[in-house]
mmCIF file of C-alpha atoms in Angstrom:
data_model
loop_
_atom_site.group_PDB
_atom_site.id
_atom_site.type_symbol
_atom_site.label_atom_id
_atom_site.label_comp_id
_atom_site.label_asym_id
_atom_site.label_seq_id
_atom_site.Cartn_x
_atom_site.Cartn_y
_atom_site.Cartn_z
ATOM 1 C CA MET A 1 0.000 0.000 0.000
ATOM 2 C CA THR A 2 2.013 2.968 -1.149
ATOM 3 C CA VAL A 3 -0.936 5.374 -0.888
ATOM 4 C CA LEU A 4 -1.458 4.715 2.822
ATOM 5 C CA PRO A 5 0.994 7.395 4.130
ATOM 6 C CA PHE A 6 -0.746 10.044 1.997
ATOM 7 C CA LEU A 7 -4.177 8.919 3.194
ATOM 8 C CA THR A 8 -2.959 9.114 6.812
ATOM 9 C CA ALA A 9 -2.285 12.835 6.319
ATOM 10 C CA GLY A 10 -5.816 13.345 4.964
ATOM 11 C CA TRP A 11 -7.306 11.410 7.882
ATOM 12 C CA ILE A 12 -5.405 13.530 10.455
ATOM 13 C CA PHE A 13 -6.639 16.674 8.692
ATOM 14 C CA LEU A 14 -10.274 15.521 8.798
ATOM 15 C CA ALA A 15 -9.958 14.493 12.460
ATOM 16 C CA GLY A 16 -8.673 17.984 13.293
ATOM 17 C CA VAL A 17 -11.445 19.743 11.360
ATOM 18 C CA TYR A 18 -14.080 17.482 12.966
ATOM 19 C CA GLY A 19 -12.745 18.566 16.359
ATOM 20 C CA LEU A 20 -12.890 22.216 15.296
ATOM 21 C CA VAL A 21 -16.523 21.886 14.193
ATOM 22 C CA THR A 22 -17.768 20.026 17.258
ATOM 23 C CA SER A 23 -15.706 21.542 20.057
ATOM 24 C CA ARG A 24 -17.495 23.450 22.814
ATOM 25 C CA ASN A 25 -14.344 25.037 24.150
ATOM 26 C CA ILE A 26 -12.153 27.566 22.356
ATOM 27 C CA ILE A 27 -8.926 26.196 23.849
ATOM 28 C CA GLN A 28 -9.862 22.724 22.630
ATOM 29 C CA ALA A 29 -10.613 24.216 19.198
ATOM 30 C CA VAL A 30 -7.119 25.748 19.081
ATOM 31 C CA GLY A 31 -5.709 22.304 19.862
ATOM 32 C CA CYS A 32 -7.807 20.803 17.051
ATOM 33 C CA LEU A 33 -6.486 23.432 14.646
ATOM 34 C CA ALA A 34 -2.961 22.357 15.609
ATOM 35 C CA VAL A 35 -3.926 18.726 14.872
ATOM 36 C CA ALA A 36 -5.368 19.705 11.472
ATOM 37 C CA GLN A 37 -2.175 21.607 10.720
ATOM 38 C CA SER A 38 0.067 18.722 11.747
ATOM 39 C CA SER A 39 -1.401 16.741 8.858
ATOM 40 C CA THR A 40 0.672 18.964 6.569
ATOM 41 C CA TYR A 41 3.875 17.829 8.320
ATOM 42 C CA VAL A 42 2.932 14.209 7.641
ATOM 43 C CA LEU A 43 2.049 15.002 4.027
ATOM 44 C CA LEU A 44 5.272 16.967 3.398
ATOM 45 C CA LEU A 45 7.536 14.364 4.953
ATOM 46 C CA THR A 46 5.703 11.600 3.064
ATOM 47 C CA VAL A 47 6.207 13.405 -0.234
ATOM 48 C CA GLY A 48 9.904 13.857 0.525
ATOM 49 C CA TYR A 49 10.662 10.294 1.658
ATOM 50 C CA ARG A 50 13.169 8.363 -0.427
ATOM 51 C CA ARG A 51 13.606 4.648 0.226
ATOM 52 C CA GLY A 52 17.009 4.113 1.838
ATOM 53 C CA GLY A 53 17.623 7.849 2.173
ATOM 54 C CA ILE A 54 19.415 9.355 5.180
ATOM 55 C CA ALA A 55 18.968 12.758 6.842
ATOM 56 C CA PRO A 56 20.046 15.509 4.401
ATOM 57 C CA TYR A 57 23.352 16.635 5.874
ATOM 58 C CA PHE A 58 26.891 15.740 4.921
ATOM 59 C CA THR A 59 29.065 16.541 7.933
ATOM 60 C CA ASP A 60 30.260 12.958 8.331
ATOM 61 C CA THR A 61 28.593 11.089 5.460
ATOM 62 C CA PRO A 62 30.010 10.600 1.939
ATOM 63 C CA LEU A 63 28.815 13.207 -0.558
ATOM 64 C CA ARG A 64 27.161 10.687 -2.895
ATOM 65 C CA THR A 65 24.870 9.174 -0.220
ATOM 66 C CA ARG A 66 21.179 9.234 -1.103
ATOM 67 C CA THR A 67 19.205 11.545 1.187
ATOM 68 C CA VAL A 68 15.531 12.244 1.723
ATOM 69 C CA ASP A 69 14.150 15.442 0.149
ATOM 70 C CA PRO A 70 15.547 18.464 2.058
ATOM 71 C CA VAL A 71 13.180 20.944 0.383
ATOM 72 C CA VAL A 72 10.041 19.535 2.020
ATOM 73 C CA GLN A 73 11.878 19.252 5.350
ATOM 74 C CA ALA A 74 12.610 22.977 5.148
ATOM 75 C CA LEU A 75 8.922 23.579 4.349
ATOM 76 C CA ALA A 76 7.896 21.468 7.363
ATOM 77 C CA LEU A 77 10.208 23.561 9.559
ATOM 78 C CA THR A 78 8.539 26.749 8.312
ATOM 79 C CA ASP A 79 5.171 25.148 8.992
ATOM 80 C CA ILE A 80 6.079 24.222 12.579
ATOM 81 C CA VAL A 81 7.395 27.698 13.437
ATOM 82 C CA VAL A 82 4.392 29.497 11.979
ATOM 83 C CA GLY A 83 1.982 26.983 13.545
ATOM 84 C CA ALA A 84 3.460 27.381 17.029
ATOM 85 C CA THR A 85 3.345 31.176 16.984
ATOM 86 C CA VAL A 86 -0.169 31.325 15.544
ATOM 87 C CA THR A 87 -1.296 28.897 18.278
ATOM 88 C CA ALA A 88 0.190 31.254 20.868
ATOM 89 C CA LEU A 89 -1.652 34.202 19.339
ATOM 90 C CA LEU A 90 -4.966 32.294 19.307
ATOM 91 C CA LEU A 91 -4.520 31.214 22.925
ATOM 92 C CA ALA A 92 -3.939 34.854 23.881
ATOM 93 C CA LEU A 93 -7.197 35.714 22.101
ATOM 94 C CA ALA A 94 -8.958 32.901 24.002
ATOM 95 C CA MET A 95 -7.734 34.370 27.302
ATOM 96 C CA GLN A 96 -9.131 37.788 26.396
ATOM 97 C CA ILE A 97 -12.465 36.246 25.374
ATOM 98 C CA ARG A 98 -12.662 34.457 28.735
ATOM 99 C CA LYS A 99 -11.962 37.726 30.524
ATOM 100 C CA ARG A 100 -14.404 39.886 28.555
ATOM 101 C CA HIS A 101 -17.271 37.416 28.057
ATOM 102 C CA GLY A 102 -16.754 34.996 30.949
ATOM 103 C CA THR A 103 -17.041 31.940 28.698
ATOM 104 C CA VAL A 104 -14.906 29.824 26.399
ATOM 105 C CA ASP A 105 -17.838 28.180 24.589
ATOM 106 C CA PRO A 106 -17.861 29.463 20.981
ATOM 107 C CA ASP A 107 -21.647 28.923 20.739
ATOM 108 C CA ALA A 108 -22.236 31.215 23.720
ATOM 109 C CA LEU A 109 -20.418 34.118 22.061
ATOM 110 C CA THR A 110 -23.264 35.851 20.275
ATOM 111 C CA GLY A 111 -23.257 39.586 20.957
ATOM 112 C CA LEU A 112 -20.594 42.131 20.100
ATOM 113 C CA LYS A 113 -19.021 43.915 23.049
ATOM 114 C CA GLY A 114 -17.113 47.170 22.873
ATOM 115 C CA MET B 1 -26.147 28.037 12.187
ATOM 116 C CA SER B 2 -27.359 25.434 14.647
ATOM 117 C CA ARG B 3 -25.021 22.832 15.990
ATOM 118 C CA ASN B 4 -26.652 19.903 14.168
ATOM 119 C CA ALA B 5 -26.692 21.716 10.837
ATOM 120 C CA ARG B 6 -23.013 22.546 11.274
ATOM 121 C CA ILE B 7 -22.072 18.935 11.936
ATOM 122 C CA ARG B 8 -24.164 17.716 8.975
ATOM 123 C CA LEU B 9 -22.436 20.285 6.761
ATOM 124 C CA PHE B 10 -19.067 19.035 8.027
ATOM 125 C CA TRP B 11 -19.890 15.414 7.175
ATOM 126 C CA ALA B 12 -21.046 16.371 3.673
ATOM 127 C CA ALA B 13 -17.858 18.351 3.090
ATOM 128 C CA ALA B 14 -15.712 15.638 4.683
ATOM 129 C CA VAL B 15 -17.059 12.946 2.337
ATOM 130 C CA VAL B 16 -16.381 15.129 -0.705
ATOM 131 C CA PHE B 17 -12.894 15.977 0.578
ATOM 132 C CA ALA B 18 -12.109 12.324 1.370
ATOM 133 C CA VAL B 19 -13.110 11.120 -2.095
ATOM 134 C CA VAL B 20 -11.306 13.877 -4.007
ATOM 135 C CA TYR B 21 -8.212 13.654 -1.793
ATOM 136 C CA ALA B 22 -7.996 9.869 -2.137
ATOM 137 C CA LEU B 23 -8.277 10.192 -5.927
ATOM 138 C CA ALA B 24 -5.578 12.887 -5.906
ATOM 139 C CA CYS B 25 -3.294 10.656 -3.813
ATOM 140 C CA THR B 26 -3.400 7.864 -6.411
ATOM 141 C CA GLY B 27 -2.072 10.375 -8.949
ATOM 142 C CA LEU B 28 0.917 11.414 -6.821
ATOM 143 C CA PRO B 29 4.425 10.001 -7.393
ATOM 144 C CA ARG B 30 4.783 6.720 -5.502
ATOM 145 C CA PHE B 31 5.782 6.789 -1.822
ATOM 146 C CA GLY B 32 9.548 6.516 -1.325
ATOM 147 C CA THR B 33 10.398 6.894 -4.994
ATOM 148 C CA ARG B 34 14.019 7.405 -5.997
ATOM 149 C CA VAL B 35 13.502 10.296 -8.379
ATOM 150 C CA HIS B 36 13.305 13.640 -6.567
ATOM 151 C CA PRO B 37 14.319 16.431 -8.951
ATOM 152 C CA TYR B 38 14.096 19.151 -6.292
ATOM 153 C CA ALA B 39 16.114 17.164 -3.756
ATOM 154 C CA THR B 40 18.874 16.461 -6.287
ATOM 155 C CA ARG B 41 19.151 20.125 -7.247
ATOM 156 C CA ALA B 42 18.932 21.391 -3.638
ATOM 157 C CA VAL B 43 21.703 19.028 -2.499
ATOM 158 C CA ALA B 44 23.931 20.058 -5.415
ATOM 159 C CA ALA B 45 23.342 23.763 -4.703
ATOM 160 C CA SER B 46 24.024 23.253 -1.007
ATOM 161 C CA LEU B 47 27.342 21.493 -1.672
ATOM 162 C CA ARG B 48 28.299 24.244 -4.120
ATOM 163 C CA GLN B 49 27.730 26.788 -1.325
ATOM 164 C CA HIS B 50 29.818 24.687 1.154
ATOM 165 C CA THR B 51 26.854 24.143 3.498
ATOM 166 C CA ALA B 52 26.837 20.610 4.938
ATOM 167 C CA ASN B 53 23.288 20.809 6.333
ATOM 168 C CA VAL B 54 21.084 20.979 3.232
ATOM 169 C CA VAL B 55 17.948 22.001 5.159
ATOM 170 C CA SER B 56 19.798 25.067 6.493
ATOM 171 C CA SER B 57 21.047 25.834 3.002
ATOM 172 C CA VAL B 58 17.482 25.700 1.639
ATOM 173 C CA ASN B 59 16.175 27.883 4.473
ATOM 174 C CA PHE B 60 18.904 30.505 4.697
ATOM 175 C CA ASP B 61 20.430 30.579 1.226
ATOM 176 C CA GLN B 62 18.245 29.106 -1.519
ATOM 177 C CA ARG B 63 14.896 30.242 -0.063
ATOM 178 C CA ALA B 64 16.100 32.955 2.325
ATOM 179 C CA LEU B 65 13.330 35.335 1.267
ATOM 180 C CA ASP B 66 10.701 32.811 2.409
ATOM 181 C CA THR B 67 12.485 32.515 5.750
ATOM 182 C CA LEU B 68 12.361 36.307 6.035
ATOM 183 C CA GLY B 69 8.573 36.075 5.714
ATOM 184 C CA GLU B 70 8.469 33.230 8.235
ATOM 185 C CA GLU B 71 10.415 35.095 10.893
ATOM 186 C CA SER B 72 8.301 38.193 10.228
ATOM 187 C CA ILE B 73 5.210 36.096 11.052
ATOM 188 C CA LEU B 74 6.963 34.959 14.220
ATOM 189 C CA PHE B 75 7.805 38.529 15.193
ATOM 190 C CA ALA B 76 4.298 39.775 14.383
ATOM 191 C CA SER B 77 2.607 37.090 16.441
ATOM 192 C CA VAL B 78 4.883 37.726 19.442
ATOM 193 C CA LEU B 79 3.966 41.396 19.122
ATOM 194 C CA GLY B 80 0.249 40.525 18.801
ATOM 195 C CA THR B 81 0.353 38.308 21.894
ATOM 196 C CA ILE B 82 2.002 41.047 23.957
ATOM 197 C CA VAL B 83 -0.641 43.544 22.853
ATOM 198 C CA LEU B 84 -3.510 41.112 23.533
ATOM 199 C CA LEU B 85 -2.230 40.145 26.982
ATOM 200 C CA ARG B 86 -1.469 43.644 28.257
ATOM 201 C CA HIS B 87 -2.934 44.505 31.639
ATOM 202 C CA ALA B 88 -6.459 45.923 31.483
ATOM 203 C CA ARG B 89 -7.612 48.821 33.684
ATOM 204 C CA ASP B 90 -9.627 46.605 36.055
ATOM 205 C CA GLU B 91 -6.792 44.179 36.635
ATOM 206 C CA ARG B 92 -4.249 44.386 39.387
ATOM 207 C CA VAL B 93 -0.992 42.571 39.854
ATOM 208 C CA GLY B 94 -0.749 40.198 42.787
ATOM 209 C CA ARG B 95 2.383 38.987 44.499
ATOM 210 C CA PRO B 96 3.121 35.352 43.694
ATOM 211 C CA ARG B 97 3.929 33.201 46.695
ATOM 212 C CA ALA B 98 6.958 30.962 46.789
ATOM 213 C CA GLY B 99 6.355 27.329 45.942
ATOM 214 C CA ARG B 100 7.962 24.327 47.605
ATOM 215 C CA VAL B 101 10.589 22.531 45.512
ATOM 216 C CA LEU B 102 12.373 19.302 46.400
ATOM 217 C CA PRO B 103 16.129 19.818 46.966
ATOM 218 C CA SER B 104 16.909 17.161 44.330
ATOM 219 C CA THR B 105 14.818 19.031 41.712
ATOM 220 C CA ARG B 106 16.596 22.237 42.618
ATOM 221 C CA LEU B 107 20.031 20.622 42.263
ATOM 222 C CA LEU B 108 19.123 19.016 38.927
ATOM 223 C CA GLY B 109 17.849 22.366 37.636
ATOM 224 C CA LEU B 110 21.024 24.109 38.758
ATOM 225 C CA VAL B 111 23.112 21.585 36.805
ATOM 226 C CA LEU B 112 20.847 21.442 33.733
ATOM 227 C CA VAL B 113 20.231 25.171 33.121
ATOM 228 C CA PRO B 114 23.816 25.907 31.954
ATOM 229 C CA VAL B 115 24.011 22.599 30.052
ATOM 230 C CA THR B 116 20.754 23.328 28.178
ATOM 231 C CA LEU B 117 21.785 26.906 27.375
ATOM 232 C CA LEU B 118 25.129 25.629 26.043
ATOM 233 C CA THR B 119 23.288 23.023 23.933
ATOM 234 C CA GLY B 120 21.093 25.799 22.519
ATOM 235 C CA VAL B 121 24.118 27.891 21.537
ATOM 236 C CA TYR B 122 25.743 24.789 19.992
ATOM 237 C CA ILE B 123 22.635 23.996 17.922
ATOM 238 C CA VAL B 124 22.455 27.599 16.639
ATOM 239 C CA ALA B 125 26.187 27.806 15.867
ATOM 240 C CA HIS B 126 26.331 24.414 14.095
ATOM 241 C CA GLY B 127 23.166 25.017 12.062
ATOM 242 C CA GLN B 128 25.101 24.958 8.797
ATOM 243 C CA LEU B 129 26.865 21.676 9.671
ATOM 244 C CA SER B 130 24.555 19.354 11.596
ATOM 245 C CA PRO B 131 20.792 19.098 12.135
ATOM 246 C CA GLY B 132 19.616 22.246 13.843
ATOM 247 C CA GLY B 133 19.796 25.978 13.225
ATOM 248 C CA GLY B 134 18.429 29.246 14.515
ATOM 249 C CA PHE B 135 14.816 28.183 14.990
ATOM 250 C CA GLN B 136 15.545 24.940 16.827
ATOM 251 C CA GLY B 137 18.426 26.338 18.871
ATOM 252 C CA GLY B 138 16.411 29.419 19.809
ATOM 253 C CA VAL B 139 13.617 27.259 21.230
ATOM 254 C CA ILE B 140 16.155 25.208 23.227
ATOM 255 C CA LEU B 141 17.681 28.436 24.634
ATOM 256 C CA ALA B 142 14.238 29.664 25.698
ATOM 257 C CA THR B 143 13.206 26.378 27.320
ATOM 258 C CA GLY B 144 16.576 26.142 29.067
ATOM 259 C CA LEU B 145 15.901 29.421 30.826
ATOM 260 C CA HIS B 146 12.446 28.232 31.915
ATOM 261 C CA MET B 147 14.016 25.294 33.686
ATOM 262 C CA ALA B 148 14.620 27.862 36.426
ATOM 263 C CA TYR B 149 10.821 28.074 36.801
ATOM 264 C CA VAL B 150 10.548 24.317 37.248
ATOM 265 C CA ALA B 151 13.573 23.967 39.517
ATOM 266 C CA ALA B 152 13.030 27.082 41.637
ATOM 267 C CA ASP B 153 10.032 29.411 41.346
ATOM 268 C CA TYR B 154 8.592 32.344 39.442
ATOM 269 C CA ARG B 155 10.524 34.964 41.386
ATOM 270 C CA VAL B 156 13.852 33.329 40.528
ATOM 271 C CA LEU B 157 12.831 33.145 36.864
ATOM 272 C CA LYS B 158 11.913 36.839 36.941
ATOM 273 C CA ARG B 159 15.292 37.718 38.411
ATOM 274 C CA ILE B 160 17.328 35.886 35.749
ATOM 275 C CA ARG B 161 15.107 37.015 32.850
ATOM 276 C CA PRO B 162 15.975 40.526 31.618
ATOM 277 C CA LEU B 163 12.648 41.086 29.861
ATOM 278 C CA ALA B 164 13.361 44.652 28.689
ATOM 279 C CA VAL B 165 16.603 43.503 27.049
ATOM 280 C CA LEU B 166 14.889 40.488 25.454
ATOM 281 C CA ASP B 167 12.120 42.689 23.997
ATOM 282 C CA VAL B 168 14.802 44.713 22.223
ATOM 283 C CA ALA B 169 16.793 41.586 21.268
ATOM 284 C CA ASP B 170 13.697 40.125 19.605
ATOM 285 C CA ALA B 171 13.261 43.223 17.450
ATOM 286 C CA LEU B 172 17.000 43.440 16.723
ATOM 287 C CA GLY B 173 17.112 39.787 15.612
ATOM 288 C CA ALA B 174 14.208 40.344 13.234
ATOM 289 C CA GLY B 175 15.753 43.575 11.954
ATOM 290 C CA ALA B 176 19.205 42.013 11.551
ATOM 291 C CA PHE B 177 17.837 39.409 9.101
ATOM 292 C CA THR B 178 16.328 42.170 6.955
ATOM 293 C CA ALA B 179 19.505 44.248 7.174
ATOM 294 C CA LEU B 180 21.811 41.314 6.344
ATOM 295 C CA GLY B 181 19.876 40.859 3.133
ATOM 296 C CA LEU B 182 21.114 44.282 2.063
ATOM 297 C CA ALA B 183 24.695 42.928 2.046
ATOM 298 C CA GLY B 184 23.842 41.193 -1.215
ATOM 299 C CA LEU B 185 22.641 44.449 -2.749
ATOM 300 C CA ILE B 186 25.741 46.339 -1.587
ATOM 301 C CA ALA B 187 27.984 43.659 -3.081
ATOM 302 C CA GLY B 188 26.217 44.090 -6.397
ATOM 303 C CA GLY B 189 24.066 40.959 -6.251
ATOM 304 C CA ALA B 190 20.454 40.285 -5.316
ATOM 305 C CA TYR B 191 18.672 40.830 -1.976
ATOM 306 C CA LEU B 192 19.623 38.106 0.554
ATOM 307 C CA GLN B 193 22.204 36.672 -1.840
ATOM 308 C CA ASN B 194 25.007 34.732 -0.154
ATOM 309 C CA VAL B 195 27.996 37.050 -0.655
ATOM 310 C CA LEU B 196 30.316 36.232 2.256
ATOM 311 C CA PRO B 197 33.351 33.956 1.670
ATOM 312 C CA LEU B 198 32.081 30.362 1.651
ATOM 313 C CA GLY B 199 34.927 28.893 3.745
ATOM 314 C CA THR B 200 36.057 25.262 3.914
ATOM 315 C CA PHE B 201 33.332 22.617 3.632
ATOM 316 C CA GLY B 202 32.535 21.057 7.013
ATOM 317 C CA GLN B 203 34.178 23.830 9.066
ATOM 318 C CA LEU B 204 32.318 26.018 11.570
ATOM 319 C CA SER B 205 32.928 29.084 9.385
ATOM 320 C CA SER B 206 31.569 27.520 6.185
ATOM 321 C CA GLY B 207 28.383 28.520 4.388
ATOM 322 C CA GLY B 208 28.978 32.275 4.039
ATOM 323 C CA LEU B 209 25.863 34.134 5.169
ATOM 324 C CA VAL B 210 24.096 30.993 6.494
ATOM 325 C CA PRO B 211 25.665 30.923 10.008
ATOM 326 C CA VAL B 212 25.185 34.704 10.394
ATOM 327 C CA LEU B 213 21.489 34.486 9.474
ATOM 328 C CA ASN B 214 21.198 31.459 11.788
ATOM 329 C CA ALA B 215 22.584 33.532 14.661
ATOM 330 C CA ALA B 216 20.121 36.378 13.946
ATOM 331 C CA VAL B 217 17.199 33.943 13.883
ATOM 332 C CA GLY B 218 18.497 32.191 17.017
ATOM 333 C CA VAL B 219 18.495 35.491 18.929
ATOM 334 C CA GLU B 220 15.036 36.373 17.621
ATOM 335 C CA VAL B 221 13.415 33.009 18.327
ATOM 336 C CA GLY B 222 15.076 32.601 21.735
ATOM 337 C CA SER B 223 14.039 36.015 23.004
ATOM 338 C CA GLY B 224 10.666 35.829 21.217
ATOM 339 C CA VAL B 225 9.681 32.567 22.924
ATOM 340 C CA ILE B 226 10.820 33.864 26.325
ATOM 341 C CA VAL B 227 8.788 37.077 25.882
ATOM 342 C CA LEU B 228 5.799 35.034 24.678
ATOM 343 C CA LEU B 229 5.928 32.677 27.681
ATOM 344 C CA ALA B 230 6.530 35.640 29.988
ATOM 345 C CA SER B 231 3.228 37.249 29.020
ATOM 346 C CA PHE B 232 1.340 33.970 29.486
ATOM 347 C CA LEU B 233 3.043 33.195 32.829
ATOM 348 C CA ASP B 234 2.317 36.735 33.937
ATOM 349 C CA GLN B 235 -1.392 36.186 33.251
ATOM 350 C CA ALA B 236 -1.423 32.842 35.034
ATOM 351 C CA VAL B 237 0.604 33.765 38.100
ATOM 352 C CA GLU B 238 0.374 37.496 38.727
ATOM 353 C CA VAL B 239 -2.705 39.124 37.208
ATOM 354 C CA ARG B 240 -5.870 39.194 39.335
ATOM 355 C CA SER B 241 -8.991 40.545 37.667
ATOM 356 C CA ALA B 242 -12.017 42.135 39.348
ATOM 357 C CA ASN B 243 -14.110 38.944 39.238
ATOM 358 C CA ASN B 244 -11.253 36.704 40.337
ATOM 359 C CA PRO B 245 -9.616 38.401 43.322
ATOM 360 C CA GLY B 246 -6.860 36.650 45.162
ATOM 361 C CA PRO B 247 -3.478 37.268 46.674
ATOM 362 C CA GLY B 248 -1.627 35.994 43.608
ATOM 363 C CA GLY B 249 -1.140 32.490 42.347
ATOM 364 C CA ARG B 250 1.155 29.862 43.728
ATOM 365 C CA THR B 251 4.241 29.318 41.621
#
């Protein structure tokens, strides 16, 4: 089954979005967004995998050694950094919502408040 | 939209996504295939630029402009978090009480804080040679400092954390990346072009601009994460709002 790793990424994404849709707690929803985002790490690393490849650095390995794809690894690194900081920003928003509205249930947030 | 309607809409969309995605997956190159045109070219370019760690070469040399955008996002979200978590008018700052820590935990923390900080510096400095770089090393530096919170308490962490300096360091790190890009323009090349001498392959000084950019990012990420955690810890431990009065949290 060579499609299975790709399908795993799609399944993780759907699991995260399902959590986002059903969650009754903003902090839980932020966690679900992180899960949905982590599916892209799986997808990127799956795309870049080369059978028999080693980590893409040549400090103490011969120059002709086959490595896995470094481009997608760099993309995954970008993804992780951006994901972590956006999660922090969303959690800060959640704290302010809790302070101003006294609830973290997204369904209970109906009115605008100045 | 009601809750049930939302969930039904999700399932409808999920089925469509699952079918289309599965079909798309069968059209992708096979898993683990040998032919990777981008990988082959990236490795060749990295070796040409005397950078042993290809991921660092992609991030700080071949796609440095993308990394500039990435660290700008990082900087912006640190800034946004600080603004969001500033003290409101009806909040007052309590005095955190000292927590009890086992002597063994304290001793372990005392030993591990310098070791972790040194590891962080090593990971940043060797970013062009071995797995690691500014982003990873910066996070290790920041977590190393917070070991003081685990091993001692919040007041000790506050004493060893020069927050005003770190605020400035965060901005300077972000600015340094942008400014270093100008070196390429001054040397008559393109923005963020690698213009420094490339050095000997496998040496600490190899890679030209890559280790310098790594250091800038390491400073930015390290101080950014500390500032980020500082504003969250401040909310959890110190701030008491009008509807949640108390003498300050336990650390």
